[in-house]
Coordinates of C-alpha atoms and ligand atoms in Angstrom, one line a residue:
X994 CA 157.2 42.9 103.6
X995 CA 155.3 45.9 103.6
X996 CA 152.9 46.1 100.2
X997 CA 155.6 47.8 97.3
X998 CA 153.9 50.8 95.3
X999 CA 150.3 49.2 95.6
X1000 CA 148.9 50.6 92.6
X1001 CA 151.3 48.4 90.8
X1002 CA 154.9 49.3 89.6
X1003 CA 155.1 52.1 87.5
X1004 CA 158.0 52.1 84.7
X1005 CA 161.2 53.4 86.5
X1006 CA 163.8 56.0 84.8
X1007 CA 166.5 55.1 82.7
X1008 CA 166.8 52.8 79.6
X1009 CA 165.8 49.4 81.3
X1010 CA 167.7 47.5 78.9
X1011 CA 169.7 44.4 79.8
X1012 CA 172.1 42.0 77.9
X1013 CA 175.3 42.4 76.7
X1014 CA 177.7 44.6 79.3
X1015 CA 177.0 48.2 79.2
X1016 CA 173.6 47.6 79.5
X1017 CA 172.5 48.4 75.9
X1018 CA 171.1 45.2 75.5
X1019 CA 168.4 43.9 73.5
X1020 CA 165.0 43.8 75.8
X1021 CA 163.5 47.0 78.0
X1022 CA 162.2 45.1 80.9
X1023 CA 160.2 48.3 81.7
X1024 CA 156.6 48.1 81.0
X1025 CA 155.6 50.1 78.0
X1026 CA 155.1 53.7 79.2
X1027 CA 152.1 54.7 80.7
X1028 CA 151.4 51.1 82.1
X1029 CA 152.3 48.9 85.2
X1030 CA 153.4 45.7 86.3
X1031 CA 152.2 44.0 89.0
X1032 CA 154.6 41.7 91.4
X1033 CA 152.9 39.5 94.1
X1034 CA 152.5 42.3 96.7
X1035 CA 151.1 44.6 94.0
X1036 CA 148.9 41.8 92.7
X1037 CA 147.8 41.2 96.2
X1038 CA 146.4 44.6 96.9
X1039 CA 144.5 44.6 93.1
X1040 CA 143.2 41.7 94.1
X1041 CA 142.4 43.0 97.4
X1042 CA 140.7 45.9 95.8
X1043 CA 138.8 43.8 93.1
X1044 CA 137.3 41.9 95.9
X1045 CA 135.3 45.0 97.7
X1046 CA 134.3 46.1 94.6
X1047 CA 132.9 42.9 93.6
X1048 CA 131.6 42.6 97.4
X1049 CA 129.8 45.4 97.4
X1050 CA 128.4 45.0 93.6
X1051 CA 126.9 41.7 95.0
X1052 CA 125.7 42.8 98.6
X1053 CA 123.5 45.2 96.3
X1054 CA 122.2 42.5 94.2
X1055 CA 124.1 43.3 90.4
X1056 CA 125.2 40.3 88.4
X1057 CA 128.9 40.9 86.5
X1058 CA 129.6 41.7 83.0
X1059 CA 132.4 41.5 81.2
X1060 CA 133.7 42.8 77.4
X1061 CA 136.8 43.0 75.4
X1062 CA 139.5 45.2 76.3
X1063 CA 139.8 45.7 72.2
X1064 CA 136.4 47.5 70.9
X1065 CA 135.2 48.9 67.2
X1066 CA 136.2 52.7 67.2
X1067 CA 133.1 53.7 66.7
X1068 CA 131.3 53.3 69.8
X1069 CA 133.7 56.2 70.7
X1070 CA 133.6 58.6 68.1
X1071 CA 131.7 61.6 69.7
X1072 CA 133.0 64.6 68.4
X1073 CA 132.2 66.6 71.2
X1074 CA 135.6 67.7 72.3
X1075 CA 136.3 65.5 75.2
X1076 CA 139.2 64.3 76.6
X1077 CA 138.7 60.4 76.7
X1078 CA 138.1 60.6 72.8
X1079 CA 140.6 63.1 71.9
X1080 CA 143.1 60.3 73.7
X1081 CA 141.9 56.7 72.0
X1082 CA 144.4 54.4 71.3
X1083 CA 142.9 53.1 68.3
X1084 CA 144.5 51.5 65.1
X1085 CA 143.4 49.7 62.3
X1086 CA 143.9 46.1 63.2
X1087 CA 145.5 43.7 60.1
X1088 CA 141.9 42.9 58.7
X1089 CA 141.1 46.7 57.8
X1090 CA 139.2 47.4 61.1
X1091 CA 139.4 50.6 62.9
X1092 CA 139.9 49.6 66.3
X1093 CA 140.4 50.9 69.9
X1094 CA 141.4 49.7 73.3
X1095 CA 138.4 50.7 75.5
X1096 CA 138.7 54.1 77.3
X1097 CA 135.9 53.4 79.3
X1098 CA 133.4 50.3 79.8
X1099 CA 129.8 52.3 79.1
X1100 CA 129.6 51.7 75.6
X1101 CA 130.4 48.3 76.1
X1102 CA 127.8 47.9 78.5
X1103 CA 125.7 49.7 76.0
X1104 CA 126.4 47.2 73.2
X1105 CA 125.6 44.2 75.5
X1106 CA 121.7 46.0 76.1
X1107 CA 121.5 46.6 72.8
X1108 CA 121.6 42.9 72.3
X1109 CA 119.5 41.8 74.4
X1110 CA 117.0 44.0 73.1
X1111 CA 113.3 43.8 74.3
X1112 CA 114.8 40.0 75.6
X1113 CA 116.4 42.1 78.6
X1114 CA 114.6 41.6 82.2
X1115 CA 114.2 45.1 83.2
X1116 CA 115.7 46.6 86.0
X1117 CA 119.5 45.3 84.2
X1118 CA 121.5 46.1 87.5
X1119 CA 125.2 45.2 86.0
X1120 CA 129.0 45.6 87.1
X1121 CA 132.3 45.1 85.9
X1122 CA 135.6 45.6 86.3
X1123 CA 138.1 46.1 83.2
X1124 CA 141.3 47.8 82.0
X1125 CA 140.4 51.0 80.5
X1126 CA 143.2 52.8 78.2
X1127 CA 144.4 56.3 76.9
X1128 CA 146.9 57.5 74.9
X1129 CA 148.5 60.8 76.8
X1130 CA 151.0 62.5 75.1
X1131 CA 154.1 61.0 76.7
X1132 CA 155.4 64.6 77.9
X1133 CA 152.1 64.6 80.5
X1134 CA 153.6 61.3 81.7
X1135 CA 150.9 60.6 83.2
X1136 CA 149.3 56.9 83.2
X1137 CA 148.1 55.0 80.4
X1138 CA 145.5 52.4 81.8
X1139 CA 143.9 52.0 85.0
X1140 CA 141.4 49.5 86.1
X1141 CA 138.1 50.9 86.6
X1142 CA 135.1 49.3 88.6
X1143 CA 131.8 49.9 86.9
X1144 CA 128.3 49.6 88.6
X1145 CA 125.7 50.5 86.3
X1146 CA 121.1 50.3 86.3
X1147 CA 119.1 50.1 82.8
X1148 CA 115.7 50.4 82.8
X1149 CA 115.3 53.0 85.9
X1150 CA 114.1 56.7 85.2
X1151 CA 113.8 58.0 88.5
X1152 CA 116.8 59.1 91.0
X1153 CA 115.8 56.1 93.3
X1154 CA 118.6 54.4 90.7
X1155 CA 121.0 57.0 91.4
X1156 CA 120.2 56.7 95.5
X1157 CA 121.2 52.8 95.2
X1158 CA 124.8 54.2 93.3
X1159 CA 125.5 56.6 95.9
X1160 CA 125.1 53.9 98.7
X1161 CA 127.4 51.7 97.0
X1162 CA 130.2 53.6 97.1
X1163 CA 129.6 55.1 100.1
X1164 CA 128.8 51.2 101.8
X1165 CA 132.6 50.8 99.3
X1166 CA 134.3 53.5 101.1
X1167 CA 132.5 52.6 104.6
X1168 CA 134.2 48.8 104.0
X1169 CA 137.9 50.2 103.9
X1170 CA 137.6 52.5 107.0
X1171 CA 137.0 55.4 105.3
X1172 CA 134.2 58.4 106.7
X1173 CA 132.8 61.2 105.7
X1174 CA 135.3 63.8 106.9
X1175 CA 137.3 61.4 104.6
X1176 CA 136.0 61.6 101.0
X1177 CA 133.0 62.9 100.3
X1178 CA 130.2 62.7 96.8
X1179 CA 129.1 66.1 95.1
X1180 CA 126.3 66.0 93.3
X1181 CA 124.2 67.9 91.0
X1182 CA 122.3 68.1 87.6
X1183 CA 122.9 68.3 84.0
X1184 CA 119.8 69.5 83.9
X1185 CA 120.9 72.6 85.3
X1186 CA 122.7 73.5 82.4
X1187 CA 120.2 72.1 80.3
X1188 CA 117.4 74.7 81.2
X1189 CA 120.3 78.0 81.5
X1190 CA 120.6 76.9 77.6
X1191 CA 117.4 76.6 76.7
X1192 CA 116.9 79.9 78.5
X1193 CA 119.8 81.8 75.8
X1194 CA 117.9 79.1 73.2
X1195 CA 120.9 77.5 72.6
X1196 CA 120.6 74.6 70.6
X1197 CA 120.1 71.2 71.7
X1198 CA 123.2 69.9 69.8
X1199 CA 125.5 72.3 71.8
X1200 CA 124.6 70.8 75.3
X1201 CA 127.2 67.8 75.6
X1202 CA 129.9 70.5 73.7
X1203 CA 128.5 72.8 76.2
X1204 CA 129.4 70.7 78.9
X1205 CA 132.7 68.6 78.0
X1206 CA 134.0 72.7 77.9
X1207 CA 132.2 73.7 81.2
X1208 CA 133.7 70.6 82.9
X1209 CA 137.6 71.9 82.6
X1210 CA 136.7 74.9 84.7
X1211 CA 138.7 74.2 87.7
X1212 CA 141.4 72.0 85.3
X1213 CA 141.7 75.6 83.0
X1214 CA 141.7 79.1 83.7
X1215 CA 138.3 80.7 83.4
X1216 CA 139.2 83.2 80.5
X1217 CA 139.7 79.8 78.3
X1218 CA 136.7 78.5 79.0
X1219 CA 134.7 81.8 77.9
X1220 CA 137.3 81.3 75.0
X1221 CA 135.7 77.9 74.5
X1222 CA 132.1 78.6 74.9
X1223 CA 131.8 81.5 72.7
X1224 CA 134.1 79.4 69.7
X1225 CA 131.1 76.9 70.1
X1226 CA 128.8 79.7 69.2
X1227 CA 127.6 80.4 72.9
X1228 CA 126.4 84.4 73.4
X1229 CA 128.2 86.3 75.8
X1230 CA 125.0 86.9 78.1
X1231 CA 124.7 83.1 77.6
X1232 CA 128.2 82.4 79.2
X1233 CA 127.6 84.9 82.0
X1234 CA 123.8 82.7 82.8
X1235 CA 126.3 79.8 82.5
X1236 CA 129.0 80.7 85.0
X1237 CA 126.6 82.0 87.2
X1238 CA 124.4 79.1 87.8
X1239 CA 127.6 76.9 88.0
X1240 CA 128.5 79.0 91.0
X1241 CA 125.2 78.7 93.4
X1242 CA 125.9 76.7 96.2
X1243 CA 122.5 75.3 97.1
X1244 CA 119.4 74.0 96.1
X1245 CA 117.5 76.3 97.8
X1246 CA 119.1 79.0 95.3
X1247 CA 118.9 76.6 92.9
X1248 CA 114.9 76.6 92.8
X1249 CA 115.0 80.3 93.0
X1250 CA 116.8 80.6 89.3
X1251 CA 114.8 77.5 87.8
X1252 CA 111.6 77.5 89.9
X1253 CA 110.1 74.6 91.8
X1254 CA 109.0 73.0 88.8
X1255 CA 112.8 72.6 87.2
X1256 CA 113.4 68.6 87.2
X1257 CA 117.1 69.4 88.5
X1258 CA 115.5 70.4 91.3
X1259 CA 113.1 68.0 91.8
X1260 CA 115.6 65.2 90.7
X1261 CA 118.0 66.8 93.7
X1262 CA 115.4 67.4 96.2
X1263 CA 114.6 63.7 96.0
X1264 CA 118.0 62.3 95.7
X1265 CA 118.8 64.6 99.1
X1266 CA 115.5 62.9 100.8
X1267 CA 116.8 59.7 99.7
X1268 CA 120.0 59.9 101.2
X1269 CA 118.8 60.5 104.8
X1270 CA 116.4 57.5 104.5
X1271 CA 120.2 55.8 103.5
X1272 CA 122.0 57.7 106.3
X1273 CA 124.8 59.0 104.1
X1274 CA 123.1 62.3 103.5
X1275 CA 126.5 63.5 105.8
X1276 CA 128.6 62.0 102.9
X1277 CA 126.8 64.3 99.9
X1278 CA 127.4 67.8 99.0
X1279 CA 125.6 69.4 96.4
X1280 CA 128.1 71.6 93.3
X1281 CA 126.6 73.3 90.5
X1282 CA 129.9 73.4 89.0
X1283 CA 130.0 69.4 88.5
X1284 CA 128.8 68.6 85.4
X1285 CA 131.9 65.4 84.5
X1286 CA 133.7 65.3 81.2
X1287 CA 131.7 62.4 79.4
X1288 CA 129.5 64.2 76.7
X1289 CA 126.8 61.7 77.3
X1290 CA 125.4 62.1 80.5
X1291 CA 121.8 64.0 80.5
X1292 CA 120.6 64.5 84.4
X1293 CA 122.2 63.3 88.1
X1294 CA 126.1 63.5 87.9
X1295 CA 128.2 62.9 90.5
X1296 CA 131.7 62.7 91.7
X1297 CA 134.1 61.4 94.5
X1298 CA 136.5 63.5 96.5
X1299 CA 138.8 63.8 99.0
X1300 CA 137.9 66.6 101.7
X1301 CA 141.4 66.9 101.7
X1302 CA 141.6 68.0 98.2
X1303 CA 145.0 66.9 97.4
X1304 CA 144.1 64.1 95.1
X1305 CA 142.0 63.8 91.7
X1306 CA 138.2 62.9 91.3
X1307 CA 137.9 59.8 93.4
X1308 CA 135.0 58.1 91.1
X1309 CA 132.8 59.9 88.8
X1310 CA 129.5 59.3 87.0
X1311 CA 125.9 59.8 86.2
X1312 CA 122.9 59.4 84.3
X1313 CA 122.9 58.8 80.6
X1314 CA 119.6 58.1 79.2
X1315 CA 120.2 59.1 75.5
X1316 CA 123.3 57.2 75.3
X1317 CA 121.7 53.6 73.4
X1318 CA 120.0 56.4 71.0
X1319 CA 123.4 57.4 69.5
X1320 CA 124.1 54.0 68.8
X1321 CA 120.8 53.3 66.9
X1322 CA 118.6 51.6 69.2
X1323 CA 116.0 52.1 71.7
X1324 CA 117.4 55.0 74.3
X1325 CA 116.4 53.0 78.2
X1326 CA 116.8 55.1 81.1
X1327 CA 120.8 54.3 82.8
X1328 CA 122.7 55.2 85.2
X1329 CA 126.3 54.3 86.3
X1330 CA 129.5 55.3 87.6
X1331 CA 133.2 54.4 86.5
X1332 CA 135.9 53.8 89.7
X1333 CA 139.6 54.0 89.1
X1334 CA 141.7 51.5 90.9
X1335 CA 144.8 54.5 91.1
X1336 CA 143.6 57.0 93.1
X1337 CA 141.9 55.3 95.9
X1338 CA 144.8 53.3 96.1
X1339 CA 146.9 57.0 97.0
X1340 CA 144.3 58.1 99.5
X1341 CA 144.3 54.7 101.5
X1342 CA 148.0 54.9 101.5
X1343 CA 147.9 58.8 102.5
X1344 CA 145.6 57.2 105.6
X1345 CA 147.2 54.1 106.4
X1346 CA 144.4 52.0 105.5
X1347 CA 146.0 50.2 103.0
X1348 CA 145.9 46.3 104.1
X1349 CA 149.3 44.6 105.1
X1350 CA 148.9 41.2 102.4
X1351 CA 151.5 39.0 102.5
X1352 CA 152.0 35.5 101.3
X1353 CA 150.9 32.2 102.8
X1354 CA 150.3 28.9 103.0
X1355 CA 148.9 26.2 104.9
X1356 CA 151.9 23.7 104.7
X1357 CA 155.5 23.7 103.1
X1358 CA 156.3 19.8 102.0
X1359 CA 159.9 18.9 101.7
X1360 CA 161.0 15.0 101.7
X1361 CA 164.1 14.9 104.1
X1362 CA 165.8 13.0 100.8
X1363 CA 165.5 12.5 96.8
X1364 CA 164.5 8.9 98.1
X1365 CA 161.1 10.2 99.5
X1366 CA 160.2 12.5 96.4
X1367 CA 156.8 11.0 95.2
X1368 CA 156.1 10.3 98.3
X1369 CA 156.3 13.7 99.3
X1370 CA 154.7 14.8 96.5
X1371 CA 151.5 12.1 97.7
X1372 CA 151.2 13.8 101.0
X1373 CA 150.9 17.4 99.3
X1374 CA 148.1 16.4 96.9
X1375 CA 146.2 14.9 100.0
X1376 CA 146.4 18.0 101.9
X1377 CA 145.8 20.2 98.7
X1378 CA 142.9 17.7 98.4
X1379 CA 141.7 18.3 102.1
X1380 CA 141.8 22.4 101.3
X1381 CA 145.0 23.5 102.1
X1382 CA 147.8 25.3 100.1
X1383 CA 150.8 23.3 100.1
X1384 CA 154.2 24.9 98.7
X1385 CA 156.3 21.8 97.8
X1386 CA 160.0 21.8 97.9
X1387 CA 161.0 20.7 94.2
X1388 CA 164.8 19.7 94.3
X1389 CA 167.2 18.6 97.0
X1390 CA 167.6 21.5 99.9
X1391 CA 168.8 22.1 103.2
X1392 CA 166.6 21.9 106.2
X1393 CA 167.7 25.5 107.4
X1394 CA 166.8 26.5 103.6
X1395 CA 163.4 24.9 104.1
X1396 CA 163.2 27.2 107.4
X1397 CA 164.0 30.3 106.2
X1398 CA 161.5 29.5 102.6
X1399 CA 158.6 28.6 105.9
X1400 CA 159.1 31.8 106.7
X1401 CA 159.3 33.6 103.1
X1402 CA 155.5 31.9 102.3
X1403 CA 154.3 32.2 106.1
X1404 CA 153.5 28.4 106.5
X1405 CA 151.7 27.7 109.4
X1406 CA 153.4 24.0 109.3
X1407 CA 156.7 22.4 107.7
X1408 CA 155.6 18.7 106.7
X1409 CA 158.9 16.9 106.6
X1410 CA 158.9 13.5 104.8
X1411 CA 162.0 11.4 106.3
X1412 CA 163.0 7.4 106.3
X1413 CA 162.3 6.7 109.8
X1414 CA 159.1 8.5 110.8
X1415 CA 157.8 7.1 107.0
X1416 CA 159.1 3.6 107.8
X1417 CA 156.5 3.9 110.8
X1418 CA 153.9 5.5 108.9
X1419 CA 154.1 8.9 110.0
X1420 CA 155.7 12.1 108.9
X1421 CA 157.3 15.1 111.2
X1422 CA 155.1 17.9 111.5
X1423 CA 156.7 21.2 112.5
X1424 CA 154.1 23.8 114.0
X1425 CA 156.2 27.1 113.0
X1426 CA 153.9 29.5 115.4
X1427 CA 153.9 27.5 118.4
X1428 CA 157.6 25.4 117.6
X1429 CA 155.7 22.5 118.4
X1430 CA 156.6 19.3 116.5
X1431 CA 155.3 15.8 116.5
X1432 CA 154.9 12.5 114.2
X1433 CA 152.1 12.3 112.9
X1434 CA 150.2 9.5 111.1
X1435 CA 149.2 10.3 107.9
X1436 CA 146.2 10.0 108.5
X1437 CA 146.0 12.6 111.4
X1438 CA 147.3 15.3 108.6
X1439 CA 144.2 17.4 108.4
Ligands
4JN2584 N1 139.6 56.8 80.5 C1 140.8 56.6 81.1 C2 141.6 55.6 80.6 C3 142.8 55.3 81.2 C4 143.2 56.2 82.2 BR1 144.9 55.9 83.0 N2 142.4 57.2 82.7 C5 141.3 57.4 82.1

């Protein structure tokens, strides 16, 4: 059967609630809003999906990670007006704690440095992939968790780090049949901004404000943002330097504001010159006007897109080397880049490259009668034991019900345990591709 919503099963209209007639019963069977189940042909595609990012994380040589979904709160408290913070779902847990479901997996990543401390081999080239969570007001309606895929490098200054990123998602799209007139990465420079505010001598404090606002310019209308920039303090010449470097188009005008010596530039020359060594320079387009919404990142930032331009922000990430700083320790040089497991799933669906997954197994085992059950139940362990799944029949049925379940579970073979082919040591073997069947000796099984 064709794969159901693939991004999981989101809660459906209506009550939900079962029980007593009327159906005002006692459970919602709905998952809570925001949030999706996942039935085998949802689970399947995840799954799917987990593996290619896990493929590509280890055809590029990073080990996995992994944290608690369930974090202190204050590894998010950043009070610089962004989104993923105004929206924590955070409590205080029965012992006092304030706590938080994650919203993202960097500052759990950032913890797991911090331990290691000066013990940590240097480059750190991690991934994982968790369930990241926000509370939107329920009138957005829009999605409380997703699944994000994380690939992230400590210990690596220069944009060489960011080059290996880039490849990686562009090797991840590459994987699932998708090119560059497909999606595409833009790319630019925090750093940008950084040097139009030191320019107006805006204060260093203002920058990750600065850019959490500058970041909702194509999400809100223009006049709010100059709303926004000057409540922070920001002079109108300053918000006109602002908007206007936001708006040039390429690097060559890019040098010609900041001069050849701007590390934006530099950092975005090289990361160009990279790419063609990569041969995905085709897949990159360099925007001013990205900056992403996470207050944290300082240089490189990129994001994923569809040329399209019908969907959200693919991916999204960048370079972060003051983030370990905030947290008390030694700031290291990172980089990294968060992937949702929604969105992609919509654009493969939009190109028909969503993967047909269905269920199956190697053998279905179903003793002709009650008599034969544990000896049934022998010949499936020996062929689970030999590698193959076995669905086992588990009370009395029909052979036309065993049939139609061969063909539910795709079995390549129906195993049928019966008196007289056991009495001569063998059982029937039904070949469900071919039709073929034959006794076979138990010993000719696999
Ligand atoms: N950070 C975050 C968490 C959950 C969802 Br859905 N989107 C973004």
């Amino acid at each position: 059967a064709p794969a159901a919503a693939p991004a999981g099963q989101d809660r459906k209209a209506g009550s939900g609630r079962i029980g007593e007639a009327g159906g005002r019963g006692l459970v919602d069977i709905n998952p809570p809003r925001g949030t999706r189940d996942f039935f085998p042909e949802d689970k399947r595609v995840q799954n799917w999906l987990f593996g290619e990012w896990a493929a590509v994380s280890e055809a590029f040589g990073f080990e996995q990670v992994d944290f608690p979904v369930l974090e202190s709160e204050e590894l998010y408290v950043r009070k610089a007006g962004e989104e993923i913070t105004d929206q924590l779902y955070n409590f205080e847990d029965k012992g006092g704690r304030r706590v938080a479901l994650r919203p993202e997996l960097t500052p759990s990543l950032a913890r797991l440095v911090l331990q290691k401390g000066k013990g940590l081999a240097l480059p750190a080239k991690w991934f994982s992939i968790g369930q990241c969570w926000r509370y939107e007001r329920a009138t957005r309606g829009r999605r409380r968790e997703h699944y994000q895929w994380n690939m992230d490098i400590v210990g690596v200054a220069g944009v060489e780090a960011e080059s290996e990123l880039l490849a990686a998602i562009v090797t991840f799209f590459q994987r699932l049949g998708l090119g560059p007139s497909d999606v595409g990465l833009k790319v630019s420079s925090r750093k940008v901004l950084q040097a139009v505010l030191a320019r107006y001598g805006i204060p260093e404090a203002s920058f990750g404000p600065v850019c959490v606002i500058v970041d909702k310019m194509e999400k809100i209308p223009r006049e709010k943002v100059v709303e926004e920039l000057a409540k922070l303090g920001v002079a109108a010449d300053a918000i006109e330097g602002i908007l206007q470097a936001l708006a040039i188009k390429t690097v060559e005008e890019l040098e010609a504001l900041l001069g050849a010596d701007n590390h934006a530039v530099a950092d975005l020359r090289q990361l160009f010159s990279l790419a063609a060594a990569y041969g995905y320079a085709d897949w990159l387009v360099f925007d001013a006007s990205v900056v992403r919404g996470l207050a944290y990142y300082t240089g490189v930032v990129f994001e994923g897109f569809d040329r399209a331009g019908t969907l959200r922000a693919i991916c999204g990430g960048g370079r972060y080397d003051k983030l370990l700083g905030t947290f008390g320790g030694e700031d290291q040089p990172c980089t990294g880049f968060g992937f949702g497991d929604a969105v992609i799933v919509e654009l493969l669906k939009d190109k028909k490259l969503l993967p047909q997954l269905q269920h199956t197994v190697d053998d279905l085992v179903m003793p002709q009668d009650e008599s034969l059950r544990t000896e049934a139940t022998a010949i499936a362990q020996r062929l689970r034991a030999a590698g193959r799944r076995v669905d086992l029949v588990l009370e009395p049925k029909r052979l036309k019900w065993a049939f139609k379940q061969a063909e539910r579970c795709n079995a390549a073979r129906l195993v049928l345990v019966a008196p007289d082919e056991w009495a001569k040591g063998t059982v029937r073997v039904k070949n469900l591709a071919s039709r073929e069947e034959a006794d076979v000796p138990l010993d000719q099984l696999v």
